[in-house]
XYZ file of C-alpha atoms in Angstrom:
454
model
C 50.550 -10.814 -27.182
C 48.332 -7.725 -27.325
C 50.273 -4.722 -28.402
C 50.978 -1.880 -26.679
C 47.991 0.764 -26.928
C 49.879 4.554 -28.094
C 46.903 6.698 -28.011
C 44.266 7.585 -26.051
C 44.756 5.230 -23.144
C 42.636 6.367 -20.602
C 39.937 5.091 -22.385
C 40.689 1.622 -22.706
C 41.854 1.712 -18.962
C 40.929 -2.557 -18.222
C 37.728 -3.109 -16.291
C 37.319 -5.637 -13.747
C 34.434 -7.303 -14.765
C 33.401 -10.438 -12.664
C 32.137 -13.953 -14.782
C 28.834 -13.817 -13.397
C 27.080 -12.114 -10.140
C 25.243 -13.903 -7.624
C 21.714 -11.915 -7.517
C 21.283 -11.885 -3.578
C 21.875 -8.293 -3.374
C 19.551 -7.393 -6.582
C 16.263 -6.264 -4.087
C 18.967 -3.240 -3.473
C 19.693 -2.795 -6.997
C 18.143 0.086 -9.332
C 16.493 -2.333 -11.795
C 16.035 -1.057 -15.712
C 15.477 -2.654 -18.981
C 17.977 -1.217 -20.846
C 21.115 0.319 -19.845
C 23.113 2.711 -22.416
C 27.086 2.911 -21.585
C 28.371 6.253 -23.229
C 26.771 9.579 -23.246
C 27.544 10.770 -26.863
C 25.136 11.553 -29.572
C 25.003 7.419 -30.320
C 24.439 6.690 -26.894
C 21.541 9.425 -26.384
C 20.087 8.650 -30.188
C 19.579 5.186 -28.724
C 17.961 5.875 -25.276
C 15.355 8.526 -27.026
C 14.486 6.092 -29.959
C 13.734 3.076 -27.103
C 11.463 5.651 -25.207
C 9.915 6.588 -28.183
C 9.070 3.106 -29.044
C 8.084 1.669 -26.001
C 7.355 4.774 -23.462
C 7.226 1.973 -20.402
C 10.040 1.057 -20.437
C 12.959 1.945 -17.735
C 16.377 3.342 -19.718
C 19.122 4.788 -18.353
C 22.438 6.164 -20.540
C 25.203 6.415 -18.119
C 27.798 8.517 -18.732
C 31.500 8.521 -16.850
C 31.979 12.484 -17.698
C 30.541 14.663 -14.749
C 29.171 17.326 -16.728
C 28.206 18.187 -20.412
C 31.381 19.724 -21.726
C 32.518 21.066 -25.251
C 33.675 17.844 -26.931
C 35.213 17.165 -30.820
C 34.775 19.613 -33.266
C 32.204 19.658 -36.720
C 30.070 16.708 -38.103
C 27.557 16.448 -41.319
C 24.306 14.512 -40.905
C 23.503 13.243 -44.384
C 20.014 12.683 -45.494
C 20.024 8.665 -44.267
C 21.325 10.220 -40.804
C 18.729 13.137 -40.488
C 16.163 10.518 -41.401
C 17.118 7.967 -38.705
C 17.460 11.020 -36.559
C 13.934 11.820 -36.958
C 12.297 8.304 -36.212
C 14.266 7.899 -32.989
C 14.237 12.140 -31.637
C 11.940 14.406 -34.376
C 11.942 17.121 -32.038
C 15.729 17.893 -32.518
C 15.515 17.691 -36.133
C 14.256 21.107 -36.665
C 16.592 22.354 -33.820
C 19.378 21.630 -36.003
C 18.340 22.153 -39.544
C 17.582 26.013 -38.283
C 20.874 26.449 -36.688
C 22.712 24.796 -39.917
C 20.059 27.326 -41.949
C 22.781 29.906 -41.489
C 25.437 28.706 -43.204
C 25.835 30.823 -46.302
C 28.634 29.416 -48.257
C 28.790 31.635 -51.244
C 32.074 30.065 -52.739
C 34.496 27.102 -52.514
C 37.978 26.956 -53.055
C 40.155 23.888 -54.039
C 43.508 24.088 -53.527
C 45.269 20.714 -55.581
C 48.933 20.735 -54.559
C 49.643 17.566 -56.766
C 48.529 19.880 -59.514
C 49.355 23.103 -58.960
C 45.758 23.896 -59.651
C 44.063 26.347 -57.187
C 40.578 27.042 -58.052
C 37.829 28.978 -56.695
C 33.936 28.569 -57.484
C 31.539 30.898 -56.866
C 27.567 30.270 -56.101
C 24.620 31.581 -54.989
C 24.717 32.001 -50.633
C 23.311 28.819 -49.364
C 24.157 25.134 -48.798
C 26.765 24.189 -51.003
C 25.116 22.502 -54.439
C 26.311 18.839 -53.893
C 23.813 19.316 -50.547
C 21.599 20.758 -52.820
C 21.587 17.857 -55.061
C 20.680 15.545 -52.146
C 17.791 17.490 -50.959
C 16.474 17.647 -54.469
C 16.953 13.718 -54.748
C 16.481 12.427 -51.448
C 13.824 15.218 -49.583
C 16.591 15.972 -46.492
C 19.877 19.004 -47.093
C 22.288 17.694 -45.112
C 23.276 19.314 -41.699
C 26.339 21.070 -40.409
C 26.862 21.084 -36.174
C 29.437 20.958 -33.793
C 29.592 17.625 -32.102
C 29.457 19.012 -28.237
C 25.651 20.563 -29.192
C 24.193 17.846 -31.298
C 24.837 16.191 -28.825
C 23.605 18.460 -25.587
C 20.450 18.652 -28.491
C 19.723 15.371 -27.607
C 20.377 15.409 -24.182
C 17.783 18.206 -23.957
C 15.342 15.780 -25.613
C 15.665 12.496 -23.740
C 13.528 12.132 -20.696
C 14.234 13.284 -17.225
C 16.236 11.052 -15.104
C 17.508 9.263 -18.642
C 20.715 10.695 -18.957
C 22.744 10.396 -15.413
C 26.263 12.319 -15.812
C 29.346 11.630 -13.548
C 28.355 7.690 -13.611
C 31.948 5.746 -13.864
C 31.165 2.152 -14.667
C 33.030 -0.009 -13.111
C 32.668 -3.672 -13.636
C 29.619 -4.955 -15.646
C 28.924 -9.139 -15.437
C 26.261 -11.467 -16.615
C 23.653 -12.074 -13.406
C 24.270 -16.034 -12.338
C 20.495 -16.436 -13.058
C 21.230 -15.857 -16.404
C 18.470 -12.965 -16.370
C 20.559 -9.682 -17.691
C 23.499 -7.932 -16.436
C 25.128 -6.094 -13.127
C 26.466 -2.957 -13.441
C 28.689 -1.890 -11.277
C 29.120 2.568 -11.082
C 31.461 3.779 -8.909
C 30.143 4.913 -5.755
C 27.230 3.932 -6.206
C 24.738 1.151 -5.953
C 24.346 -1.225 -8.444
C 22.177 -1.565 -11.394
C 20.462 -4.716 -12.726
C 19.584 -4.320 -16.378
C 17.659 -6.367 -18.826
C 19.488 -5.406 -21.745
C 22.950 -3.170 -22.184
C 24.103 -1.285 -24.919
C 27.724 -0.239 -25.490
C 27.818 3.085 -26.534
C 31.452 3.657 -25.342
C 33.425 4.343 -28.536
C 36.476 3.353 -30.442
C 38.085 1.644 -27.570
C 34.748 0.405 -26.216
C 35.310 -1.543 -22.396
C 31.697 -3.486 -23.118
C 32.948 -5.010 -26.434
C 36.480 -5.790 -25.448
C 34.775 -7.821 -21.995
C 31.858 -8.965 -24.389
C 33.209 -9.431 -27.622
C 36.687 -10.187 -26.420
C 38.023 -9.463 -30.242
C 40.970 -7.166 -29.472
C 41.466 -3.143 -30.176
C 41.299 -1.285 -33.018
C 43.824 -1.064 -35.602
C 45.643 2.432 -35.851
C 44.356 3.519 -38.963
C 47.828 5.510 -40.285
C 46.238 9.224 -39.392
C 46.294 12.105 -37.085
C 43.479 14.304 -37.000
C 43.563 18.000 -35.544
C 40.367 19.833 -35.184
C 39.263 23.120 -34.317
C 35.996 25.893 -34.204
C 36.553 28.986 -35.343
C 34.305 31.764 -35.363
C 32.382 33.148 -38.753
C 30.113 35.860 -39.964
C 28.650 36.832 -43.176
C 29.366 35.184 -46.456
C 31.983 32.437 -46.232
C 34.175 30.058 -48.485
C 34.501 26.474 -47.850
C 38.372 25.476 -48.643
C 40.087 22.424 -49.501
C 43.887 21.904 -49.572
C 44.883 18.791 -51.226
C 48.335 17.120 -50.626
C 50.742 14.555 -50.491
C 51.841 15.486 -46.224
C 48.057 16.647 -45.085
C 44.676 17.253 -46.130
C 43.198 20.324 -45.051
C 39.039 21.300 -45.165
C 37.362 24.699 -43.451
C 33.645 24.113 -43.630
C 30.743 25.696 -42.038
C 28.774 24.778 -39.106
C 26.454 27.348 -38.708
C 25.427 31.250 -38.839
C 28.308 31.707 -36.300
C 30.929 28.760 -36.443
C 33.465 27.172 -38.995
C 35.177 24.133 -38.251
C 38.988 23.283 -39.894
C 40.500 20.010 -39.945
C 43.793 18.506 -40.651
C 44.617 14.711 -41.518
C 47.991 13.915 -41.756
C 49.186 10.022 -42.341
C 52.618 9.422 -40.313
C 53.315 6.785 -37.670
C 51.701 6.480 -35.042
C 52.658 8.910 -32.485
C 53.704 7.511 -28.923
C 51.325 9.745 -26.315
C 52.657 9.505 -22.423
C 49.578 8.967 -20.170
C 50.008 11.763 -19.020
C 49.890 14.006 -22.472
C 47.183 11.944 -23.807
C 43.503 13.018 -23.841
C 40.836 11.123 -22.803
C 38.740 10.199 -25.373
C 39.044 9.830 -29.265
C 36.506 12.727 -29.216
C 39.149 14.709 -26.647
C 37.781 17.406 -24.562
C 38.440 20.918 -25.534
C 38.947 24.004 -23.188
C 42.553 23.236 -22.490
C 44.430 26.171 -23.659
C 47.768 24.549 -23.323
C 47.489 21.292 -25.320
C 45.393 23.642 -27.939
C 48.779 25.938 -28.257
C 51.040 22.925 -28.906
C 48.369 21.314 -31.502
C 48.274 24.455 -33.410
C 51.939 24.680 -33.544
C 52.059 21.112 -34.573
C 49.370 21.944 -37.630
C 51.335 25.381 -38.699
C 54.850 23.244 -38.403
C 53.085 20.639 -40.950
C 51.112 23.151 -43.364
C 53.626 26.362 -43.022
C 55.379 25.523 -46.344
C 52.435 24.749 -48.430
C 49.074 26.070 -47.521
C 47.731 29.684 -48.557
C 48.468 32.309 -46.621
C 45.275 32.470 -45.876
C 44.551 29.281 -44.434
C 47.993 29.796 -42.198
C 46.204 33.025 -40.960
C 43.184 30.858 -39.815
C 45.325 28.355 -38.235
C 47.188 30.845 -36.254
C 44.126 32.651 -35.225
C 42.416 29.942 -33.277
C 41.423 30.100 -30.104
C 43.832 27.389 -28.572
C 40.752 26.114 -26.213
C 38.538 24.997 -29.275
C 41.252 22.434 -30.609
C 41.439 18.685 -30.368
C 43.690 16.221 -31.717
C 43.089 12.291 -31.993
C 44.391 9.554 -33.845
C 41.965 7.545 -36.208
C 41.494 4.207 -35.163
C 39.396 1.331 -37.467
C 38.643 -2.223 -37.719
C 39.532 -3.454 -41.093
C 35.779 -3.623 -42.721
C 37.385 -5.951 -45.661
C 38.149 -9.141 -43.381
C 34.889 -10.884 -42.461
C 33.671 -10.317 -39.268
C 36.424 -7.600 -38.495
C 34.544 -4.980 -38.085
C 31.299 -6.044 -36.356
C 30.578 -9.839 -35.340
C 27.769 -10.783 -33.520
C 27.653 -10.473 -29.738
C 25.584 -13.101 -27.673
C 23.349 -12.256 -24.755
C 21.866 -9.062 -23.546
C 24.344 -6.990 -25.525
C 24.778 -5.177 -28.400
C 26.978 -2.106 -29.829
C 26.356 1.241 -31.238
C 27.916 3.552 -33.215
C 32.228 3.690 -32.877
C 32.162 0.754 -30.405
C 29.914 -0.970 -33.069
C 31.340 0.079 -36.585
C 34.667 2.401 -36.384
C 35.565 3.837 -39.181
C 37.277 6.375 -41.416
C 35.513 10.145 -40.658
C 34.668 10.614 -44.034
C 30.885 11.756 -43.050
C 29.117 8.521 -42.724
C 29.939 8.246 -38.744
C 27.411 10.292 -37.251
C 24.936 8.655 -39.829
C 25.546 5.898 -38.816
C 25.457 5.760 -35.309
C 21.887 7.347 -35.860
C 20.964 4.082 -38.044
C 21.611 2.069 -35.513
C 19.565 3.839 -33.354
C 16.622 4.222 -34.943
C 17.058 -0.015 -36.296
C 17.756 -0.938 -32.092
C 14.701 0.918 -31.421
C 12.303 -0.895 -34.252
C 13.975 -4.147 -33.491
C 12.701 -3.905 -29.674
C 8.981 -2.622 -31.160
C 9.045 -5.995 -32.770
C 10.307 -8.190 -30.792
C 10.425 -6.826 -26.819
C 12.817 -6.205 -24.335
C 14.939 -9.397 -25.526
C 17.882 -11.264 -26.775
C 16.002 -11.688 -29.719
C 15.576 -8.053 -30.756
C 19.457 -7.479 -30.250
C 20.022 -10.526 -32.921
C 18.202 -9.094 -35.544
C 19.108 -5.783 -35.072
C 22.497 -6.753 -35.645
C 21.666 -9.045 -38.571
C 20.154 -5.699 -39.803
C 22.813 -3.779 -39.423
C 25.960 -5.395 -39.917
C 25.949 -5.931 -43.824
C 25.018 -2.399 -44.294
C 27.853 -0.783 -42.253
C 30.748 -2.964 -43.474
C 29.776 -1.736 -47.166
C 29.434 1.696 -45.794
C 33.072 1.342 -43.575
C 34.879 -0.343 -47.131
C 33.111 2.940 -49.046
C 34.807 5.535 -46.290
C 37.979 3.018 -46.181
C 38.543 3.662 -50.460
C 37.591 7.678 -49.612
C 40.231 8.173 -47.349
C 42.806 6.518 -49.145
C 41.690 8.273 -52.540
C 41.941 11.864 -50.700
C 45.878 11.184 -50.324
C 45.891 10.691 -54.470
C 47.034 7.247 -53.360
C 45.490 5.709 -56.668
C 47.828 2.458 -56.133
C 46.416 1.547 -52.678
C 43.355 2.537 -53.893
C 43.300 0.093 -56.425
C 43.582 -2.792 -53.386
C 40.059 -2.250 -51.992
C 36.780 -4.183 -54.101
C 34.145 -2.922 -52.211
C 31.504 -5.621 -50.788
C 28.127 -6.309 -53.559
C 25.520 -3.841 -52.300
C 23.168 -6.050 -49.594
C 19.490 -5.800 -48.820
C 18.329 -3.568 -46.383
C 14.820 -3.513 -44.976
C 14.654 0.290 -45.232
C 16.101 1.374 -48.521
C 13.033 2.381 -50.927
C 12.799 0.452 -54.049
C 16.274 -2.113 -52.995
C 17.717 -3.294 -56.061
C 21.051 -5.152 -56.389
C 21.292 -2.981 -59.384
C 20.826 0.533 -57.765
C 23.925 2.953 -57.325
C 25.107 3.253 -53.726
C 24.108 7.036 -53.304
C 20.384 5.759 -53.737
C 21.432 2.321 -51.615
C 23.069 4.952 -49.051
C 20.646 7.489 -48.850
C 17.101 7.172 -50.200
C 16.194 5.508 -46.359
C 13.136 5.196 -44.849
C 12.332 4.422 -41.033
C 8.689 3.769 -39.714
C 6.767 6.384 -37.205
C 8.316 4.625 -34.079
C 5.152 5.582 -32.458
C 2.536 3.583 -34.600
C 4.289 0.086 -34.825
């Protein structure tokens, strides 16, 4: 029996979804070649990279939400990520390395409560020196940016007409010709697609119909996330312990971001308390009072005074709180089999895993591999094969990497101990691949061709 889902339902709501459609009606069908479910910055990544590949051809990303709202909290694009990034959309690139520009951390503090140790480390104003270290090594300083305008960035990049908002998909079935798929959008007519992307998150409806492999495993964490504002010179802080984790980092000239993981059970959410997506809307002042209150009631004994001072500041509206969900990445095809047909995954309905910085990245790997799979091989089945084969050894190394983080920020050295990370496999774009190389250069020294010129 499945179990019972605690968190987040409205997202995994079922879908009626018909075995096949008879194609009578498609001469009063919108007709595309590829169809993106899920409006995020995976979802968007994807549609631009397939335009920029082959201009011709008819995308669409729908997206259930009726209007671009202020959604999750902070995110890091590391160089692999911004690389991708720039095959699929190189106009937004610049757009967000000059708002990250303003950063200007000057210090860092690391607060060890297993220790005792609370230490603070000054530096010249500028990106912190481990992003330093990757620019120097790998030619990209990673980026800082608030999820909601990444991904209206993109949005702002993709064509016109590309990304239609307040589209609720209903039911989506193979086409009894065995050409493509029917989607079905509520109140509205139908659309026959060549090809269909799930882009629909942790709980994603296209890979439960499609993939039919169950829901994601709760992954023993709460997160709580907020923006807060910043000016000036600022100090990134870490508070290590055995109840929470807490990190304040910088997104920008004019916006910090604070998180706090906490492992307990997982909580039972009423429908009608729940949010509505894993990346839970903000601007509800309400639900943003309670999380804080929840945060201050975990951290109040422990945590600087300082950090309780930024906790109890924050604008109540900028909050949101989600559980993590994964799919074990150390049992063979757990975390990303093979689909079959005109379907494929992206990003969290793909690959989910721990948010240890690697999400984002990846969601704009896949993007950028989709869209040079199609160059190669057309609109077809074909392309979605290999870009899976492609991706799928890569991101279950890169899921078992995050998996060992997580644990390892707890000081949990036993379960630690229980994870032996995959052998590092090929991948067609890492410069100079050898089975030799460390994972930072496996990880990060990418390279994806001018989309354009294939």
């Amino acid at each position: 029996p499945r179990r019972e889902r605690r968190c987040a339902p409205q997202v995994v709501q079922s879908v009626a979804v018909a075995v096949s459609r008879s194609c009578s009606q498609f001469e009063r069908m919108n007709k595309v070649d590829v169809a993106v479910i899920g409006g995020g910055p995976g979802g968007l990544a994807t549609a631009a990279g397939i335009r920029r590949a082959r201009p011709d051809a008819r995308v669409v990303v729908l997206e259930r939400r009726p209007e671009m709202q202020r959604m999750g909290a902070g995110l890091v694009l590391m160089p692999n990520g911004l690389k991708a990034l720039e095959a699929v959309c190189p106009d937004a690139l610049p757009k967000l390395q000059n708002a990250s520009a303003g950063r200007n951390t000057t210090a860092s503090r690391s607060v060890n409560l297993f220790t005792g140790v609370d230490k603070l480390t000054e530096q010249a104003s500028g990106p912190d020196d481990s992003w330093k270290e990757k620019e120097e090594r790998y030619g990209y300083l990673p980026v800082s940016a608030a999820w909601y305008k990444l991904q209206r960035t993109l949005a702002d990049e993709v064509a016109p007409g590309v990304l239609q908002l307040g589209k609720k998909v209903t039911s989506v079935a193979h086409c009894e010709d065995g050409d493509g798929v029917v989607i079905d959008v509520d109140g509205e007519a139908s659309i026959r697609s060549k090809l269909v992307v799930g882009a629909d998150g942790y709980f994603s409806r296209i890979r439960s119909r499609f993939l039919q492999d169950g829901e994601p495993t709760y992954a023993g964490s709460w997160l709580w996330r907020a923006l807060v504002p910043k000016s000036g010179d600022f100090t990134t802080i870490t508070v290590m312990s055995a109840e929470y984790v807490f990190i304040l980092f910088a997104l920008d000239d004019s916006t910090a971001c604070w998180v706090v993981s906490k492992r307990m059970a997982e909580p039972r959410v009423s429908h009608s308390d729940s949010f509505t997506s894993v990346q839970a809307e903000m601007n509800d002042k309400e639900k943003g009072s309670k999380a804080i209150a929840e945060v201050l009631g975990i951290v109040k004994d422990t945590a600087p005074q300082e950090v309780l001072d930024l906790i109890s500041g924050t604008d109540p509206t900028t909050v949101t709180t989600h559980c993590t969900y994964i799919r074990d990445p150390f049992t063979e095809n757990e975390l990303w089999k093979p689909a079959s047909g005109p379907i494929t995954l992206v990003g969290d309905a793909a690959h989910p895993m721990r948010p240890v910085g690697q999400g984002t990245s990846m969601a704009m790997e896949d993007a950028a591999e989709l869209a040079c799979c199609i160059t190669e091989f057309g609109l077809t089945e074909e392309a979605l094969r290999k870009y899976e084969e492609r991706r799928i050894p890569r991101c279950t190394l890169v899921a078992q990497s995050a998996q060992k983080a997580a644990v390892e920020s707890y000081n949990n050295r036993e379960d630690t101990g229980k994870f032996e990370l995959s052998p590092i496999p090929h991948y067609l774009r890492v410069k100079n691949f050898s089975k030799d190389m460390s994972f930072d250069d496996w990880l990060f020294d990418i390279s994806f061709p001018s989309l354009s010129s294939l």
